[in-house]
PDB file of C-alpha atoms in Angstrom:
ATOM      1  CA  UNK A 215     -54.843 -16.328 -63.214  1.00  0.00           C
ATOM      2  CA  UNK A 216     -54.318 -19.820 -64.995  1.00  0.00           C
ATOM      3  CA  UNK A 217     -51.982 -22.244 -64.091  1.00  0.00           C
ATOM      4  CA  UNK A 218     -49.266 -21.637 -66.854  1.00  0.00           C
ATOM      5  CA  UNK A 219     -49.166 -17.496 -65.005  1.00  0.00           C
ATOM      6  CA  UNK A 220     -49.218 -19.105 -62.116  1.00  0.00           C
ATOM      7  CA  UNK A 221     -45.519 -20.277 -62.500  1.00  0.00           C
ATOM      8  CA  UNK A 222     -44.388 -17.249 -61.639  1.00  0.00           C
ATOM      9  CA  UNK A 223     -45.515 -17.452 -58.499  1.00  0.00           C
ATOM     10  CA  UNK A 224     -44.319 -20.926 -56.889  1.00  0.00           C
ATOM     11  CA  UNK A 225     -45.393 -19.683 -53.116  1.00  0.00           C
ATOM     12  CA  UNK A 226     -48.581 -18.693 -54.881  1.00  0.00           C
ATOM     13  CA  UNK A 227     -51.467 -21.160 -55.400  1.00  0.00           C
ATOM     14  CA  UNK A 228     -54.333 -18.754 -56.387  1.00  0.00           C
ATOM     15  CA  UNK A 229     -54.385 -15.282 -58.210  1.00  0.00           C
ATOM     16  CA  UNK A 230     -55.835 -12.983 -60.699  1.00  0.00           C
ATOM     17  CA  UNK A 231     -54.817 -10.386 -63.339  1.00  0.00           C
ATOM     18  CA  UNK A 232     -56.155  -7.161 -63.995  1.00  0.00           C
ATOM     19  CA  UNK A 233     -56.194  -3.758 -65.169  1.00  0.00           C
ATOM     20  CA  UNK A 234     -56.914  -0.808 -63.596  1.00  0.00           C
ATOM     21  CA  UNK A 235     -55.616   2.775 -62.797  1.00  0.00           C
ATOM     22  CA  UNK A 236     -52.488   4.006 -60.633  1.00  0.00           C
ATOM     23  CA  UNK A 237     -52.694   7.392 -59.657  1.00  0.00           C
ATOM     24  CA  UNK A 238     -48.885   9.258 -59.205  1.00  0.00           C
ATOM     25  CA  UNK A 239     -49.611  11.354 -55.787  1.00  0.00           C
ATOM     26  CA  UNK A 240     -46.358  13.534 -56.878  1.00  0.00           C
ATOM     27  CA  UNK A 241     -48.395  14.765 -59.714  1.00  0.00           C
ATOM     28  CA  UNK A 242     -51.709  14.554 -58.681  1.00  0.00           C
ATOM     29  CA  UNK A 243     -52.066  16.546 -55.879  1.00  0.00           C
ATOM     30  CA  UNK A 244     -50.195  19.567 -57.654  1.00  0.00           C
ATOM     31  CA  UNK A 245     -52.743  19.310 -60.262  1.00  0.00           C
ATOM     32  CA  UNK A 246     -55.557  18.740 -57.399  1.00  0.00           C
ATOM     33  CA  UNK A 247     -54.293  22.238 -55.714  1.00  0.00           C
ATOM     34  CA  UNK A 248     -53.689  24.040 -59.382  1.00  0.00           C
ATOM     35  CA  UNK A 249     -57.551  22.821 -59.801  1.00  0.00           C
ATOM     36  CA  UNK A 250     -58.563  24.472 -56.936  1.00  0.00           C
ATOM     37  CA  UNK A 251     -56.908  27.968 -56.942  1.00  0.00           C
ATOM     38  CA  UNK A 252     -58.156  27.851 -60.535  1.00  0.00           C
ATOM     39  CA  UNK A 253     -61.956  27.740 -59.149  1.00  0.00           C
ATOM     40  CA  UNK A 254     -61.227  31.219 -57.301  1.00  0.00           C
ATOM     41  CA  UNK A 255     -59.700  29.182 -53.905  1.00  0.00           C
ATOM     42  CA  UNK A 256     -57.156  30.656 -52.109  1.00  0.00           C
ATOM     43  CA  UNK A 257     -54.095  28.343 -50.084  1.00  0.00           C
ATOM     44  CA  UNK A 258     -52.684  29.679 -46.678  1.00  0.00           C
ATOM     45  CA  UNK A 259     -50.184  27.879 -44.660  1.00  0.00           C
ATOM     46  CA  UNK A 260     -49.755  27.861 -41.133  1.00  0.00           C
ATOM     47  CA  UNK A 261     -49.890  26.100 -37.552  1.00  0.00           C
ATOM     48  CA  UNK A 262     -53.389  26.153 -36.367  1.00  0.00           C
ATOM     49  CA  UNK A 263     -53.741  24.372 -32.660  1.00  0.00           C
ATOM     50  CA  UNK A 264     -56.955  25.017 -31.909  1.00  0.00           C
ATOM     51  CA  UNK A 265     -60.033  25.540 -34.248  1.00  0.00           C
ATOM     52  CA  UNK A 266     -60.740  28.604 -31.622  1.00  0.00           C
ATOM     53  CA  UNK A 267     -58.126  30.616 -33.987  1.00  0.00           C
ATOM     54  CA  UNK A 268     -60.543  30.129 -36.877  1.00  0.00           C
ATOM     55  CA  UNK A 269     -63.634  31.225 -35.358  1.00  0.00           C
ATOM     56  CA  UNK A 270     -63.330  34.848 -35.605  1.00  0.00           C
ATOM     57  CA  UNK A 271     -62.507  34.553 -39.645  1.00  0.00           C
ATOM     58  CA  UNK A 272     -64.989  32.094 -41.109  1.00  0.00           C
ATOM     59  CA  UNK A 273     -68.932  30.679 -40.283  1.00  0.00           C
ATOM     60  CA  UNK A 274     -67.935  26.967 -41.609  1.00  0.00           C
ATOM     61  CA  UNK A 275     -65.094  24.898 -41.078  1.00  0.00           C
ATOM     62  CA  UNK A 276     -64.207  21.890 -42.986  1.00  0.00           C
ATOM     63  CA  UNK A 277     -61.794  19.673 -40.822  1.00  0.00           C
ATOM     64  CA  UNK A 278     -59.361  17.755 -43.272  1.00  0.00           C
ATOM     65  CA  UNK A 279     -56.470  17.275 -41.193  1.00  0.00           C
ATOM     66  CA  UNK A 280     -56.010  13.725 -40.888  1.00  0.00           C
ATOM     67  CA  UNK A 281     -54.163  12.539 -37.982  1.00  0.00           C
ATOM     68  CA  UNK A 282     -53.865  16.580 -36.863  1.00  0.00           C
ATOM     69  CA  UNK A 283     -57.513  15.792 -35.692  1.00  0.00           C
ATOM     70  CA  UNK A 284     -55.951  14.270 -32.697  1.00  0.00           C
ATOM     71  CA  UNK A 285     -55.036  16.925 -31.308  1.00  0.00           C
ATOM     72  CA  UNK A 286     -56.950  19.626 -32.956  1.00  0.00           C
ATOM     73  CA  UNK A 287     -60.617  18.693 -32.316  1.00  0.00           C
ATOM     74  CA  UNK A 288     -59.320  16.234 -29.615  1.00  0.00           C
ATOM     75  CA  UNK A 289     -60.418  12.681 -31.614  1.00  0.00           C
ATOM     76  CA  UNK A 290     -58.609   9.863 -29.953  1.00  0.00           C
ATOM     77  CA  UNK A 291     -59.899   7.283 -32.047  1.00  0.00           C
ATOM     78  CA  UNK A 292     -57.376   8.396 -35.130  1.00  0.00           C
ATOM     79  CA  UNK A 293     -53.933   6.715 -34.971  1.00  0.00           C
ATOM     80  CA  UNK A 294     -51.235   6.219 -37.177  1.00  0.00           C
ATOM     81  CA  UNK A 295     -50.154   3.549 -39.855  1.00  0.00           C
ATOM     82  CA  UNK A 296     -46.738   3.566 -40.776  1.00  0.00           C
ATOM     83  CA  UNK A 297     -45.939   2.932 -43.924  1.00  0.00           C
ATOM     84  CA  UNK A 298     -42.335   2.089 -45.685  1.00  0.00           C
ATOM     85  CA  UNK A 299     -41.419   1.827 -49.343  1.00  0.00           C
ATOM     86  CA  UNK A 300     -38.749   2.202 -51.683  1.00  0.00           C
ATOM     87  CA  UNK A 301     -38.103   3.837 -55.088  1.00  0.00           C
ATOM     88  CA  UNK A 302     -36.135   1.758 -57.441  1.00  0.00           C
ATOM     89  CA  UNK A 303     -34.944   1.758 -61.064  1.00  0.00           C
ATOM     90  CA  UNK A 304     -36.471  -1.199 -62.602  1.00  0.00           C
ATOM     91  CA  UNK A 305     -38.149   0.165 -66.154  1.00  0.00           C
ATOM     92  CA  UNK A 306     -38.145  -3.315 -67.477  1.00  0.00           C
ATOM     93  CA  UNK A 307     -41.412  -4.039 -65.089  1.00  0.00           C
ATOM     94  CA  UNK A 308     -44.271  -2.803 -66.904  1.00  0.00           C
ATOM     95  CA  UNK A 309     -47.082  -5.058 -64.521  1.00  0.00           C
ATOM     96  CA  UNK A 310     -47.607  -4.175 -61.178  1.00  0.00           C
ATOM     97  CA  UNK A 311     -47.872  -7.535 -58.609  1.00  0.00           C
ATOM     98  CA  UNK A 312     -49.529  -7.431 -54.800  1.00  0.00           C
ATOM     99  CA  UNK A 313     -49.380 -10.039 -53.008  1.00  0.00           C
ATOM    100  CA  UNK A 314     -52.858 -11.217 -50.734  1.00  0.00           C
ATOM    101  CA  UNK A 315     -51.810  -9.407 -47.803  1.00  0.00           C
ATOM    102  CA  UNK A 316     -51.597  -6.355 -48.997  1.00  0.00           C
ATOM    103  CA  UNK A 317     -48.007  -5.713 -47.301  1.00  0.00           C
ATOM    104  CA  UNK A 318     -45.871  -6.893 -50.259  1.00  0.00           C
ATOM    105  CA  UNK A 319     -46.676  -4.906 -53.641  1.00  0.00           C
ATOM    106  CA  UNK A 320     -44.338  -3.527 -56.675  1.00  0.00           C
ATOM    107  CA  UNK A 321     -45.902  -0.904 -58.369  1.00  0.00           C
ATOM    108  CA  UNK A 322     -44.098   0.699 -61.538  1.00  0.00           C
ATOM    109  CA  UNK A 323     -44.777   4.381 -62.051  1.00  0.00           C
ATOM    110  CA  UNK A 324     -43.514   6.763 -64.671  1.00  0.00           C
ATOM    111  CA  UNK A 325     -40.428   7.259 -63.363  1.00  0.00           C
ATOM    112  CA  UNK A 326     -39.587   4.828 -60.823  1.00  0.00           C
ATOM    113  CA  UNK A 327     -41.028   1.689 -59.421  1.00  0.00           C
ATOM    114  CA  UNK A 328     -42.191   1.661 -55.843  1.00  0.00           C
ATOM    115  CA  UNK A 329     -41.911  -1.259 -53.783  1.00  0.00           C
ATOM    116  CA  UNK A 330     -43.196  -2.065 -50.094  1.00  0.00           C
ATOM    117  CA  UNK A 331     -44.288  -2.055 -47.635  1.00  0.00           C
ATOM    118  CA  UNK A 332     -45.383  -1.664 -44.313  1.00  0.00           C
ATOM    119  CA  UNK A 333     -48.467  -1.610 -42.084  1.00  0.00           C
ATOM    120  CA  UNK A 334     -47.255  -0.987 -38.505  1.00  0.00           C
ATOM    121  CA  UNK A 335     -50.472   0.285 -36.313  1.00  0.00           C
ATOM    122  CA  UNK A 336     -49.566   3.250 -33.870  1.00  0.00           C
ATOM    123  CA  UNK A 337     -46.183   3.623 -35.005  1.00  0.00           C
ATOM    124  CA  UNK A 338     -45.312   7.351 -35.224  1.00  0.00           C
ATOM    125  CA  UNK A 339     -41.847   6.956 -36.526  1.00  0.00           C
ATOM    126  CA  UNK A 340     -40.518   8.875 -39.950  1.00  0.00           C
ATOM    127  CA  UNK A 341     -37.402   7.687 -39.602  1.00  0.00           C
ATOM    128  CA  UNK A 342     -36.382   4.803 -42.457  1.00  0.00           C
ATOM    129  CA  UNK A 343     -35.723   1.197 -40.773  1.00  0.00           C
ATOM    130  CA  UNK A 344     -32.867  -0.487 -42.396  1.00  0.00           C
ATOM    131  CA  UNK A 345     -34.601  -3.581 -40.960  1.00  0.00           C
ATOM    132  CA  UNK A 346     -37.672  -2.854 -42.853  1.00  0.00           C
ATOM    133  CA  UNK A 347     -35.716  -1.649 -46.035  1.00  0.00           C
ATOM    134  CA  UNK A 348     -34.124  -5.254 -46.569  1.00  0.00           C
ATOM    135  CA  UNK A 349     -37.441  -7.109 -45.450  1.00  0.00           C
ATOM    136  CA  UNK A 350     -39.426  -5.429 -48.555  1.00  0.00           C
ATOM    137  CA  UNK A 351     -36.590  -6.163 -50.839  1.00  0.00           C
ATOM    138  CA  UNK A 352     -36.338  -9.704 -49.783  1.00  0.00           C
ATOM    139  CA  UNK A 353     -40.477 -10.204 -50.233  1.00  0.00           C
ATOM    140  CA  UNK A 354     -41.109  -8.238 -53.133  1.00  0.00           C
ATOM    141  CA  UNK A 355     -38.218  -9.899 -55.047  1.00  0.00           C
ATOM    142  CA  UNK A 356     -39.568 -13.612 -54.154  1.00  0.00           C
ATOM    143  CA  UNK A 357     -42.258 -11.955 -55.751  1.00  0.00           C
ATOM    144  CA  UNK A 358     -39.791 -10.734 -59.138  1.00  0.00           C
ATOM    145  CA  UNK A 359     -36.855 -11.878 -58.757  1.00  0.00           C
ATOM    146  CA  UNK A 360     -35.182  -9.496 -61.084  1.00  0.00           C
ATOM    147  CA  UNK A 361     -35.510  -6.545 -58.531  1.00  0.00           C
ATOM    148  CA  UNK A 362     -32.203  -8.426 -57.137  1.00  0.00           C
ATOM    149  CA  UNK A 363     -30.646  -5.998 -60.427  1.00  0.00           C
ATOM    150  CA  UNK A 364     -32.165  -2.635 -59.353  1.00  0.00           C
ATOM    151  CA  UNK A 365     -30.628   0.287 -57.828  1.00  0.00           C
ATOM    152  CA  UNK A 366     -32.207   1.608 -54.871  1.00  0.00           C
ATOM    153  CA  UNK A 367     -32.875   5.409 -55.414  1.00  0.00           C
ATOM    154  CA  UNK A 368     -34.696   6.243 -52.406  1.00  0.00           C
ATOM    155  CA  UNK A 369     -36.545   5.200 -48.939  1.00  0.00           C
ATOM    156  CA  UNK A 370     -39.902   6.887 -47.953  1.00  0.00           C
ATOM    157  CA  UNK A 371     -41.906   6.663 -44.846  1.00  0.00           C
ATOM    158  CA  UNK A 372     -45.472   7.872 -44.186  1.00  0.00           C
ATOM    159  CA  UNK A 373     -48.246   8.108 -41.816  1.00  0.00           C
ATOM    160  CA  UNK A 374     -51.632   6.981 -43.154  1.00  0.00           C
ATOM    161  CA  UNK A 375     -54.422   8.511 -40.653  1.00  0.00           C
ATOM    162  CA  UNK A 376     -56.355   6.024 -39.506  1.00  0.00           C
ATOM    163  CA  UNK A 377     -59.408   5.454 -37.517  1.00  0.00           C
ATOM    164  CA  UNK A 378     -61.758   2.540 -37.400  1.00  0.00           C
ATOM    165  CA  UNK A 379     -64.509   4.214 -39.566  1.00  0.00           C
ATOM    166  CA  UNK A 380     -63.310   8.159 -41.376  1.00  0.00           C
ATOM    167  CA  UNK A 381     -65.380  10.939 -40.136  1.00  0.00           C
ATOM    168  CA  UNK A 382     -67.326  12.044 -42.570  1.00  0.00           C
ATOM    169  CA  UNK A 383     -69.922  14.069 -40.088  1.00  0.00           C
ATOM    170  CA  UNK A 384     -71.132  17.968 -39.158  1.00  0.00           C
ATOM    171  CA  UNK A 385     -71.246  19.340 -35.495  1.00  0.00           C
ATOM    172  CA  UNK A 386     -72.125  22.832 -34.224  1.00  0.00           C
ATOM    173  CA  UNK A 387     -69.365  24.315 -31.924  1.00  0.00           C
ATOM    174  CA  UNK A 388     -69.571  27.856 -29.460  1.00  0.00           C
ATOM    175  CA  UNK A 389     -66.507  29.211 -29.942  1.00  0.00           C
ATOM    176  CA  UNK A 390     -66.120  32.754 -27.918  1.00  0.00           C
ATOM    177  CA  UNK A 391     -69.376  33.192 -27.622  1.00  0.00           C
ATOM    178  CA  UNK A 392     -70.314  32.651 -31.442  1.00  0.00           C
ATOM    179  CA  UNK A 393     -71.879  29.376 -33.294  1.00  0.00           C
ATOM    180  CA  UNK A 394     -69.547  27.630 -35.646  1.00  0.00           C
ATOM    181  CA  UNK A 395     -70.751  24.666 -38.251  1.00  0.00           C
ATOM    182  CA  UNK A 396     -67.905  22.185 -38.764  1.00  0.00           C
ATOM    183  CA  UNK A 397     -67.652  19.635 -41.223  1.00  0.00           C
ATOM    184  CA  UNK A 398     -65.231  16.700 -40.664  1.00  0.00           C
ATOM    185  CA  UNK A 399     -63.959  14.567 -43.041  1.00  0.00           C
ATOM    186  CA  UNK A 400     -60.949  12.609 -42.215  1.00  0.00           C
ATOM    187  CA  UNK A 401     -59.655   8.738 -41.270  1.00  0.00           C
ATOM    188  CA  UNK A 402     -59.114   7.324 -44.705  1.00  0.00           C
ATOM    189  CA  UNK A 403     -56.293   5.394 -43.651  1.00  0.00           C
ATOM    190  CA  UNK A 404     -54.318   4.123 -46.352  1.00  0.00           C
ATOM    191  CA  UNK A 405     -57.299   4.666 -49.048  1.00  0.00           C
ATOM    192  CA  UNK A 406     -57.558   8.279 -49.332  1.00  0.00           C
ATOM    193  CA  UNK A 407     -56.935   9.024 -52.800  1.00  0.00           C
ATOM    194  CA  UNK A 408     -59.519   5.865 -53.380  1.00  0.00           C
ATOM    195  CA  UNK A 409     -62.112   6.975 -51.342  1.00  0.00           C
ATOM    196  CA  UNK A 410     -61.258  11.103 -51.171  1.00  0.00           C
ATOM    197  CA  UNK A 411     -63.744  12.216 -54.177  1.00  0.00           C
ATOM    198  CA  UNK A 412     -67.013   9.925 -52.282  1.00  0.00           C
ATOM    199  CA  UNK A 413     -66.336  11.247 -49.334  1.00  0.00           C
ATOM    200  CA  UNK A 414     -65.756  14.845 -50.420  1.00  0.00           C
ATOM    201  CA  UNK A 415     -69.239  15.141 -52.076  1.00  0.00           C
ATOM    202  CA  UNK A 416     -71.002  14.085 -48.887  1.00  0.00           C
ATOM    203  CA  UNK A 417     -68.750  16.515 -47.409  1.00  0.00           C
ATOM    204  CA  UNK A 418     -69.776  19.076 -49.736  1.00  0.00           C
ATOM    205  CA  UNK A 419     -73.725  18.127 -49.080  1.00  0.00           C
ATOM    206  CA  UNK A 420     -72.801  18.628 -45.721  1.00  0.00           C
ATOM    207  CA  UNK A 421     -71.243  21.986 -46.344  1.00  0.00           C
ATOM    208  CA  UNK A 422     -75.053  22.949 -48.264  1.00  0.00           C
ATOM    209  CA  UNK A 423     -76.774  21.989 -45.195  1.00  0.00           C
ATOM    210  CA  UNK A 424     -74.968  24.137 -42.868  1.00  0.00           C
ATOM    211  CA  UNK A 425     -75.547  26.868 -45.724  1.00  0.00           C
ATOM    212  CA  UNK A 426     -78.826  26.282 -45.762  1.00  0.00           C
ATOM    213  CA  UNK A 427     -79.822  26.337 -42.034  1.00  0.00           C
ATOM    214  CA  UNK A 428     -77.584  29.759 -41.820  1.00  0.00           C
ATOM    215  CA  UNK A 429     -79.561  31.431 -44.408  1.00  0.00           C
ATOM    216  CA  UNK A 430     -82.774  30.325 -43.093  1.00  0.00           C
ATOM    217  CA  UNK A 431     -81.582  31.394 -39.603  1.00  0.00           C
ATOM    218  CA  UNK A 432     -80.597  34.811 -41.074  1.00  0.00           C
ATOM    219  CA  UNK A 433     -84.170  35.281 -42.366  1.00  0.00           C
ATOM    220  CA  UNK A 434     -85.389  34.953 -38.868  1.00  0.00           C
TER     221      UNK A 434
END
């Protein structure tokens, strides 16, 4: 950013301006599900406490259970990173602003502006923290003073399914006398949408390996 552009941010000496794509997950995820169903996929919603419950119904399981992998497959390397954001009405904002540490950001969307945030490792709380709300508003108003006029529409808390490294690998497990192929694809933290297509392709490659080996085994 030029010196003139940086005058908007007196607390900063360096900045970058660029055009990129922003994904609205409230629209994107239903679209993905619709795409999946149209391709012949079936969706069943139920509680699964162990892979044993699935062992008699499937030959291959793709585990994308996020934080649930902590109990589902006993992965103690998975941990939550709590995030809290606010949705505000500020239609005059057309450009995103993200501070260097990534914890303070302003993202204009289709229906509202998202301001945040927090990155609290190991924090399982799903309740809104008023202290976090005040901190977010103070930090974001410092970047964009006009936010002081914005109406808060809602507050939202989510847990990022984090891991030191995302787990994208296959393993064979023996359940109830059967050999079962399991492909893991989880632990993306706050970069799930960014990494999703790439790790999904990797996971698909692992599923194809499993199918190939099962075919060879059947011929024997």
